[in-house]
Backbone as CSV, one residue per row, in Angstrom:
resi,resn,N_x,N_y,N_z,CA_x,CA_y,CA_z,C_x,C_y,C_z
1,MET,-17.218,13.627,4.033,-16.042,14.608,3.941,-15.412,14.792,5.290
2,LEU,-14.257,15.413,5.262,-13.480,15.657,6.448,-13.578,17.108,6.813
3,ASP,-13.644,17.388,8.140,-13.458,18.811,8.528,-12.024,19.074,8.745
4,GLU,-11.689,20.323,8.980,-10.355,20.780,9.118,-9.589,20.043,10.188
5,LEU,-10.165,19.775,11.303,-9.435,19.029,12.378,-9.184,17.581,12.038
6,ASP,-10.078,16.880,11.381,-9.850,15.544,10.880,-8.654,15.569,9.883
7,ARG,-8.687,16.472,9.001,-7.640,16.633,7.998,-6.255,16.827,8.683
8,LYS,-6.225,17.725,9.663,-4.963,17.940,10.387,-4.510,16.695,11.130
9,LEU,-5.403,15.932,11.749,-5.051,14.706,12.377,-4.452,13.713,11.380
10,LEU,-5.090,13.552,10.283,-4.595,12.672,9.230,-3.187,13.089,8.716
11,GLU,-3.055,14.358,8.498,-1.739,14.817,8.021,-0.600,14.506,9.013
12,ILE,-0.896,14.674,10.345,0.091,14.366,11.400,0.352,12.867,11.396
13,LEU,-0.700,12.044,11.358,-0.503,10.589,11.433,0.136,10.044,10.145
14,VAL,-0.070,10.630,8.995,0.622,10.125,7.767,2.089,10.319,7.979
15,LYS,2.528,11.397,8.580,3.981,11.602,8.807,4.543,10.701,9.897
16,ASP,3.750,10.371,10.917,4.228,9.489,12.048,2.996,8.926,12.677
17,SER,2.721,7.700,12.331,1.526,6.993,12.840,1.712,6.667,14.354
18,ARG,2.801,6.851,14.943,3.109,6.620,16.310,2.843,7.868,17.182
19,THR,2.452,8.930,16.650,2.229,10.195,17.380,1.168,9.891,18.488
20,SER,1.520,10.302,19.705,0.657,9.940,20.808,-0.617,10.840,20.829
21,LEU,-1.643,10.360,21.520,-2.918,11.111,21.629,-2.560,12.489,22.263
22,LYS,-1.698,12.550,23.226,-1.427,13.809,23.873,-0.821,14.778,22.924
23,VAL,0.094,14.355,22.082,0.787,15.274,21.120,-0.278,15.619,20.037
24,LEU,-1.047,14.650,19.560,-2.070,14.990,18.539,-3.025,16.086,19.121
25,ALA,-3.416,15.888,20.356,-4.385,16.861,20.970,-3.768,18.255,21.044
26,GLN,-2.433,18.290,21.405,-1.784,19.617,21.524,-1.692,20.285,20.129
27,GLN,-1.394,19.487,19.082,-1.246,20.030,17.776,-2.531,20.534,17.143
28,VAL,-3.617,19.940,17.555,-4.885,20.352,16.915,-5.767,21.173,17.873
29,GLY,-5.327,21.327,19.125,-6.060,22.164,20.089,-7.316,21.497,20.628
30,LEU,-7.268,20.199,20.842,-8.384,19.479,21.457,-7.889,18.652,22.667
31,SER,-8.760,18.105,23.440,-8.393,17.205,24.529,-8.063,15.801,23.913
32,SER,-7.295,15.085,24.710,-6.978,13.705,24.251,-8.218,12.871,23.996
33,PRO,-9.199,12.909,24.962,-10.401,12.158,24.667,-11.149,12.510,23.402
34,SER,-11.133,13.844,23.060,-11.792,14.272,21.877,-11.068,13.777,20.615
35,VAL,-9.758,13.755,20.691,-8.930,13.249,19.605,-9.209,11.738,19.448
36,SER,-9.202,11.020,20.561,-9.465,9.554,20.563,-10.835,9.302,19.883
37,GLU,-11.768,10.074,20.243,-13.117,9.890,19.602,-13.087,10.134,18.156
38,ARG,-12.445,11.197,17.751,-12.347,11.519,16.296,-11.675,10.380,15.554
39,LEU,-10.595,9.901,16.122,-9.932,8.788,15.493,-10.731,7.522,15.377
40,ARG,-11.528,7.302,16.419,-12.363,6.101,16.458,-13.418,6.251,15.293
41,ARG,-13.979,7.440,15.110,-14.963,7.684,14.074,-14.322,7.574,12.718
42,LEU,-13.096,8.067,12.569,-12.429,7.906,11.279,-12.158,6.429,10.915
43,GLU,-11.891,5.651,11.991,-11.662,4.213,11.740,-13.033,3.569,11.354
44,GLU,-14.056,3.930,12.123,-15.384,3.272,11.812,-15.840,3.612,10.436
45,ARG,-15.587,4.847,9.926,-15.963,5.265,8.611,-15.081,4.641,7.545
46,GLY,-13.960,4.037,7.923,-13.096,3.379,6.941,-12.036,4.359,6.387
47,VAL,-11.994,5.595,6.915,-11.005,6.548,6.498,-9.622,6.106,6.898
48,ILE,-9.469,5.736,8.144,-8.271,5.155,8.659,-8.422,3.612,8.630
49,ARG,-7.617,2.915,7.934,-7.681,1.458,7.769,-6.709,0.795,8.735
50,ALA,-5.548,1.458,9.062,-4.561,0.867,9.927,-3.578,1.893,10.354
51,PHE,-3.027,1.671,11.498,-1.844,2.413,11.893,-0.686,1.488,11.697
52,THR,0.267,1.896,10.846,1.246,0.889,10.390,2.683,1.479,10.323
53,ILE,3.582,0.675,9.889,4.978,1.055,9.736,5.356,0.879,8.296
54,GLU,6.501,1.501,7.907,7.045,1.330,6.603,8.353,0.591,6.793
55,ILE,8.494,-0.573,6.135,9.780,-1.319,6.216,10.609,-1.151,4.960
56,ASP,11.909,-1.004,5.175,12.851,-0.898,3.993,13.155,-2.221,3.545
57,PRO,12.719,-2.680,2.379,12.999,-4.058,1.896,14.472,-4.351,1.774
58,GLN,15.285,-3.292,1.434,16.762,-3.546,1.258,17.380,-3.950,2.607
59,ALA,16.832,-3.338,3.707,17.449,-3.708,4.974,17.139,-5.126,5.383
60,LEU,16.175,-5.811,4.680,15.861,-7.208,4.918,16.458,-8.061,3.855
61,GLY,17.329,-7.497,2.966,18.000,-8.297,1.968,17.283,-8.389,0.645
62,PHE,16.172,-7.692,0.463,15.438,-7.714,-0.833,15.957,-6.505,-1.595
63,SER,17.071,-6.740,-2.352,17.780,-5.676,-3.043,17.107,-5.272,-4.351
64,LEU,16.219,-6.103,-4.879,15.547,-5.856,-6.133,14.004,-5.814,-5.920
65,GLN,13.413,-4.888,-6.655,11.981,-4.868,-6.742,11.569,-4.909,-8.210
66,ALA,10.505,-5.504,-8.561,10.031,-5.547,-9.874,8.484,-5.360,-9.992
67,ILE,8.069,-4.686,-11.064,6.717,-4.584,-11.365,6.440,-5.648,-12.404
68,VAL,5.394,-6.445,-12.127,5.083,-7.584,-13.023,3.657,-7.340,-13.522
69,ARG,3.479,-7.281,-14.794,2.197,-7.239,-15.411,1.831,-8.710,-15.726
70,ILE,0.648,-9.118,-15.379,0.298,-10.568,-15.414,-0.989,-10.695,-16.212
71,ARG,-0.994,-11.497,-17.262,-2.171,-11.826,-18.026,-2.426,-13.360,-17.922
72,PRO,-3.398,-13.688,-17.104,-3.655,-15.181,-17.015,-4.165,-15.733,-18.340
73,LEU,-3.781,-16.963,-18.586,-4.329,-17.677,-19.750,-5.800,-17.928,-19.578
74,PRO,-6.569,-18.163,-20.677,-7.974,-18.369,-20.593,-8.367,-19.415,-19.545
75,GLY,-9.315,-19.053,-18.717,-9.771,-19.954,-17.655,-8.909,-20.057,-16.439
76,LYS,-7.817,-19.325,-16.350,-6.858,-19.421,-15.243,-6.842,-18.220,-14.310
77,LEU,-7.783,-17.331,-14.479,-7.769,-16.085,-13.624,-7.750,-16.372,-12.189
78,HIS,-8.703,-17.172,-11.683,-8.799,-17.411,-10.265,-7.550,-18.200,-9.734
79,ILE,-7.078,-19.113,-10.532,-5.867,-19.875,-10.125,-4.657,-18.963,-9.993
80,VAL,-4.492,-18.054,-11.014,-3.388,-17.148,-10.947,-3.544,-16.156,-9.757
81,GLN,-4.707,-15.661,-9.496,-4.906,-14.756,-8.344,-4.577,-15.456,-7.079
82,LYS,-4.962,-16.687,-6.911,-4.689,-17.458,-5.704,-3.185,-17.621,-5.548
83,LEU,-2.468,-17.989,-6.658,-1.028,-18.108,-6.567,-0.348,-16.801,-6.124
84,ILE,-0.718,-15.679,-6.713,-0.195,-14.412,-6.376,-0.388,-14.193,-4.859
85,GLU,-1.545,-14.453,-4.369,-1.865,-14.265,-2.942,-1.011,-15.145,-2.062
86,GLU,-0.664,-16.313,-2.579,0.150,-17.259,-1.711,1.615,-17.035,-1.758
87,ILE,2.116,-16.254,-2.692,3.544,-15.988,-2.825,3.871,-14.713,-1.994
88,PRO,4.542,-14.847,-0.816,4.740,-13.642,0.005,5.616,-12.621,-0.588
89,GLU,6.438,-12.884,-1.509,7.278,-11.901,-2.218,6.506,-10.865,-3.030
90,PHE,5.216,-11.226,-3.364,4.377,-10.204,-3.960,3.863,-9.324,-2.843
91,GLY,4.467,-8.062,-2.829,4.151,-7.090,-1.770,2.794,-6.423,-1.932
92,GLU,2.345,-6.290,-3.166,1.088,-5.719,-3.503,0.707,-6.123,-4.896
93,CYS,-0.609,-6.076,-5.169,-1.062,-6.503,-6.515,-2.436,-5.786,-6.681
94,ASP,-2.596,-5.181,-7.906,-3.863,-4.522,-8.286,-4.444,-5.335,-9.448
95,LYS,-5.782,-5.461,-9.374,-6.550,-5.981,-10.526,-6.869,-4.879,-11.393
96,VAL,-6.490,-4.885,-12.660,-6.645,-3.715,-13.536,-7.420,-4.063,-14.839
97,THR,-7.826,-3.028,-15.484,-8.424,-3.193,-16.785,-7.312,-3.164,-17.911
98,GLY,-7.687,-3.506,-19.068,-6.710,-3.411,-20.176,-6.278,-4.810,-20.523
99,ASP,-5.095,-4.937,-21.193,-4.596,-6.169,-21.696,-4.157,-7.126,-20.493
100,ASP,-3.730,-6.590,-19.460,-3.256,-7.362,-18.291,-4.338,-7.384,-17.274
101,CYS,-4.437,-8.423,-16.468,-5.365,-8.475,-15.382,-4.844,-8.014,-14.075
102,PHE,-3.587,-8.193,-13.861,-2.936,-7.831,-12.596,-1.606,-7.047,-12.853
103,VAL,-1.375,-6.079,-11.960,-0.064,-5.408,-11.947,0.434,-5.589,-10.467
104,ALA,1.587,-6.212,-10.331,2.015,-6.583,-9.012,3.425,-6.095,-8.750
105,ARG,3.746,-5.908,-7.473,5.124,-5.499,-7.044,5.806,-6.776,-6.332
106,LEU,6.920,-7.160,-6.784,7.691,-8.280,-6.225,8.872,-7.765,-5.532
107,PHE,9.174,-8.333,-4.327,10.430,-8.021,-3.650,11.271,-9.276,-3.704
108,VAL,12.509,-9.203,-4.269,13.372,-10.359,-4.455,14.804,-10.034,-4.115
109,ARG,15.571,-11.055,-3.848,17.018,-10.862,-3.497,17.956,-10.884,-4.690
110,SER,17.414,-11.543,-5.762,18.292,-11.747,-6.979,17.415,-11.984,-8.199
111,ILE,18.053,-11.839,-9.334,17.381,-12.192,-10.589,16.949,-13.638,-10.627
112,GLY,17.812,-14.506,-10.136,17.517,-15.915,-10.025,16.253,-16.188,-9.249
113,GLU,16.072,-15.484,-8.122,14.872,-15.632,-7.309,13.649,-15.119,-8.128
114,LEU,13.807,-13.998,-8.835,12.729,-13.431,-9.645,12.315,-14.507,-10.654
115,ASP,13.306,-15.098,-11.425,12.972,-16.147,-12.388,12.252,-17.334,-11.733
116,HIS,12.733,-17.740,-10.576,12.068,-18.862,-9.891,10.531,-18.539,-9.613
117,LEU,10.314,-17.392,-9.089,8.933,-16.944,-8.711,8.043,-16.890,-9.984
118,LEU,8.602,-16.281,-11.033,7.840,-16.150,-12.264,7.566,-17.486,-12.881
119,ASP,8.501,-18.458,-12.735,8.323,-19.825,-13.247,7.157,-20.469,-12.575
120,ARG,6.759,-20.087,-11.369,5.598,-20.706,-10.635,4.314,-20.351,-11.308
121,ILE,4.280,-19.260,-12.082,2.994,-18.932,-12.743,3.106,-18.994,-14.252
122,ALA,4.248,-19.343,-14.800,4.508,-19.260,-16.223,3.610,-20.151,-17.019
123,ASP,3.153,-21.290,-16.488,2.290,-22.185,-17.293,0.820,-21.759,-17.107
124,LYS,0.544,-20.715,-16.336,-0.849,-20.302,-16.117,-1.060,-18.817,-16.529
125,ALA,0.010,-18.101,-16.901,-0.145,-16.703,-17.262,1.057,-16.193,-18.060
126,GLU,0.845,-15.145,-18.855,1.965,-14.476,-19.493,2.353,-13.322,-18.524
127,THR,3.618,-13.008,-18.453,4.095,-11.931,-17.616,4.978,-11.005,-18.397
128,SER,5.068,-9.718,-17.947,6.002,-8.737,-18.475,6.513,-8.100,-17.222
129,THR,7.855,-8.087,-17.112,8.512,-7.647,-15.886,9.436,-6.447,-16.158
130,ALA,9.410,-5.478,-15.176,10.274,-4.327,-15.234,10.905,-4.205,-13.826
131,ILE,12.220,-4.172,-13.873,13.000,-3.938,-12.633,12.903,-2.499,-12.208
132,ILE,12.682,-2.247,-10.951,12.496,-0.871,-10.460,13.904,-0.272,-10.159
133,LYS,14.215,0.853,-10.814,15.489,1.554,-10.600,15.421,2.470,-9.500
134,GLY,14.286,3.143,-9.294,14.129,4.128,-8.175,12.668,4.413,-8.044
135,GLN,12.368,5.097,-6.966,10.942,5.427,-6.629,10.844,6.949,-6.305
136,PRO,10.694,7.727,-7.431,10.641,9.207,-7.140,9.449,9.620,-6.291
137,ILE,8.411,8.939,-6.304,7.265,9.222,-5.433,6.939,7.956,-4.615
138,ARG,7.160,8.022,-3.366,6.739,6.877,-2.463,5.204,6.880,-2.335
139,ARG,4.740,5.712,-1.932,3.260,5.621,-1.735,2.832,6.733,-0.806
140,ARG,1.780,7.370,-1.247,1.297,8.515,-0.399,-0.241,8.526,-0.513
141,PRO,-0.876,9.161,0.460,-2.314,9.179,0.452,-2.854,10.156,-0.638
142,PRO,-4.098,10.097,-0.907,-4.644,11.196,-1.829,-4.533,12.503,-1.183
143,PRO,-4.637,13.572,-1.949,-4.479,14.937,-1.351,-5.550,15.195,-0.381
144,LEU,-5.171,15.547,0.890,-6.192,15.795,1.945,-6.737,17.186,1.855
145,GLU,-5.981,18.129,1.300,-6.445,19.490,1.195,-7.752,19.674,0.452
146,ALA,-7.877,18.866,-0.583,-9.047,18.993,-1.478,-10.342,18.569,-0.728
147,LEU,-10.221,17.878,0.398,-11.389,17.345,1.064,-12.071,18.415,1.986
148,THR,-11.337,19.461,2.294,-11.921,20.471,3.153,-12.152,21.792,2.397
149,GLY,-11.895,21.727,1.127,-12.053,22.977,0.263,-10.839,23.828,0.215
150,ARG,-9.737,23.445,0.883,-8.485,24.209,0.834,-7.736,23.775,-0.399
151,SER,-6.903,24.586,-0.961,-6.048,24.193,-2.033,-4.648,24.752,-1.869
């Protein structure tokens, strides 16, 4: 579990992962070395996996995003997974239970590009695709408040 200071550090870093140690220390009332040690422990425990950035796909020309449900044909599960991993336009992919084995997000520039990418797996899997119109909730971490007993 997290203590209150760890939770505060995570909340600050979720908003801006570039926040300096000095600013973090000021905001939580600790010294910079103490904050550095807490962050190191959070990384060692796997709580913090990475300090990263968020890229706007549209700014790079990827004007369309699609959610693709993928059901590999019998005996093709590992082949399909390898294909998904090798296609860089798949921004993320989850292995799921139910009728489909994978639910993935594709970044594409056009419907034609979407068709081309799906054709690469068409002989190995059935797909069902939905074009994303909007994203009312952006990717966010689980609620941190619940981890310290606060609500």
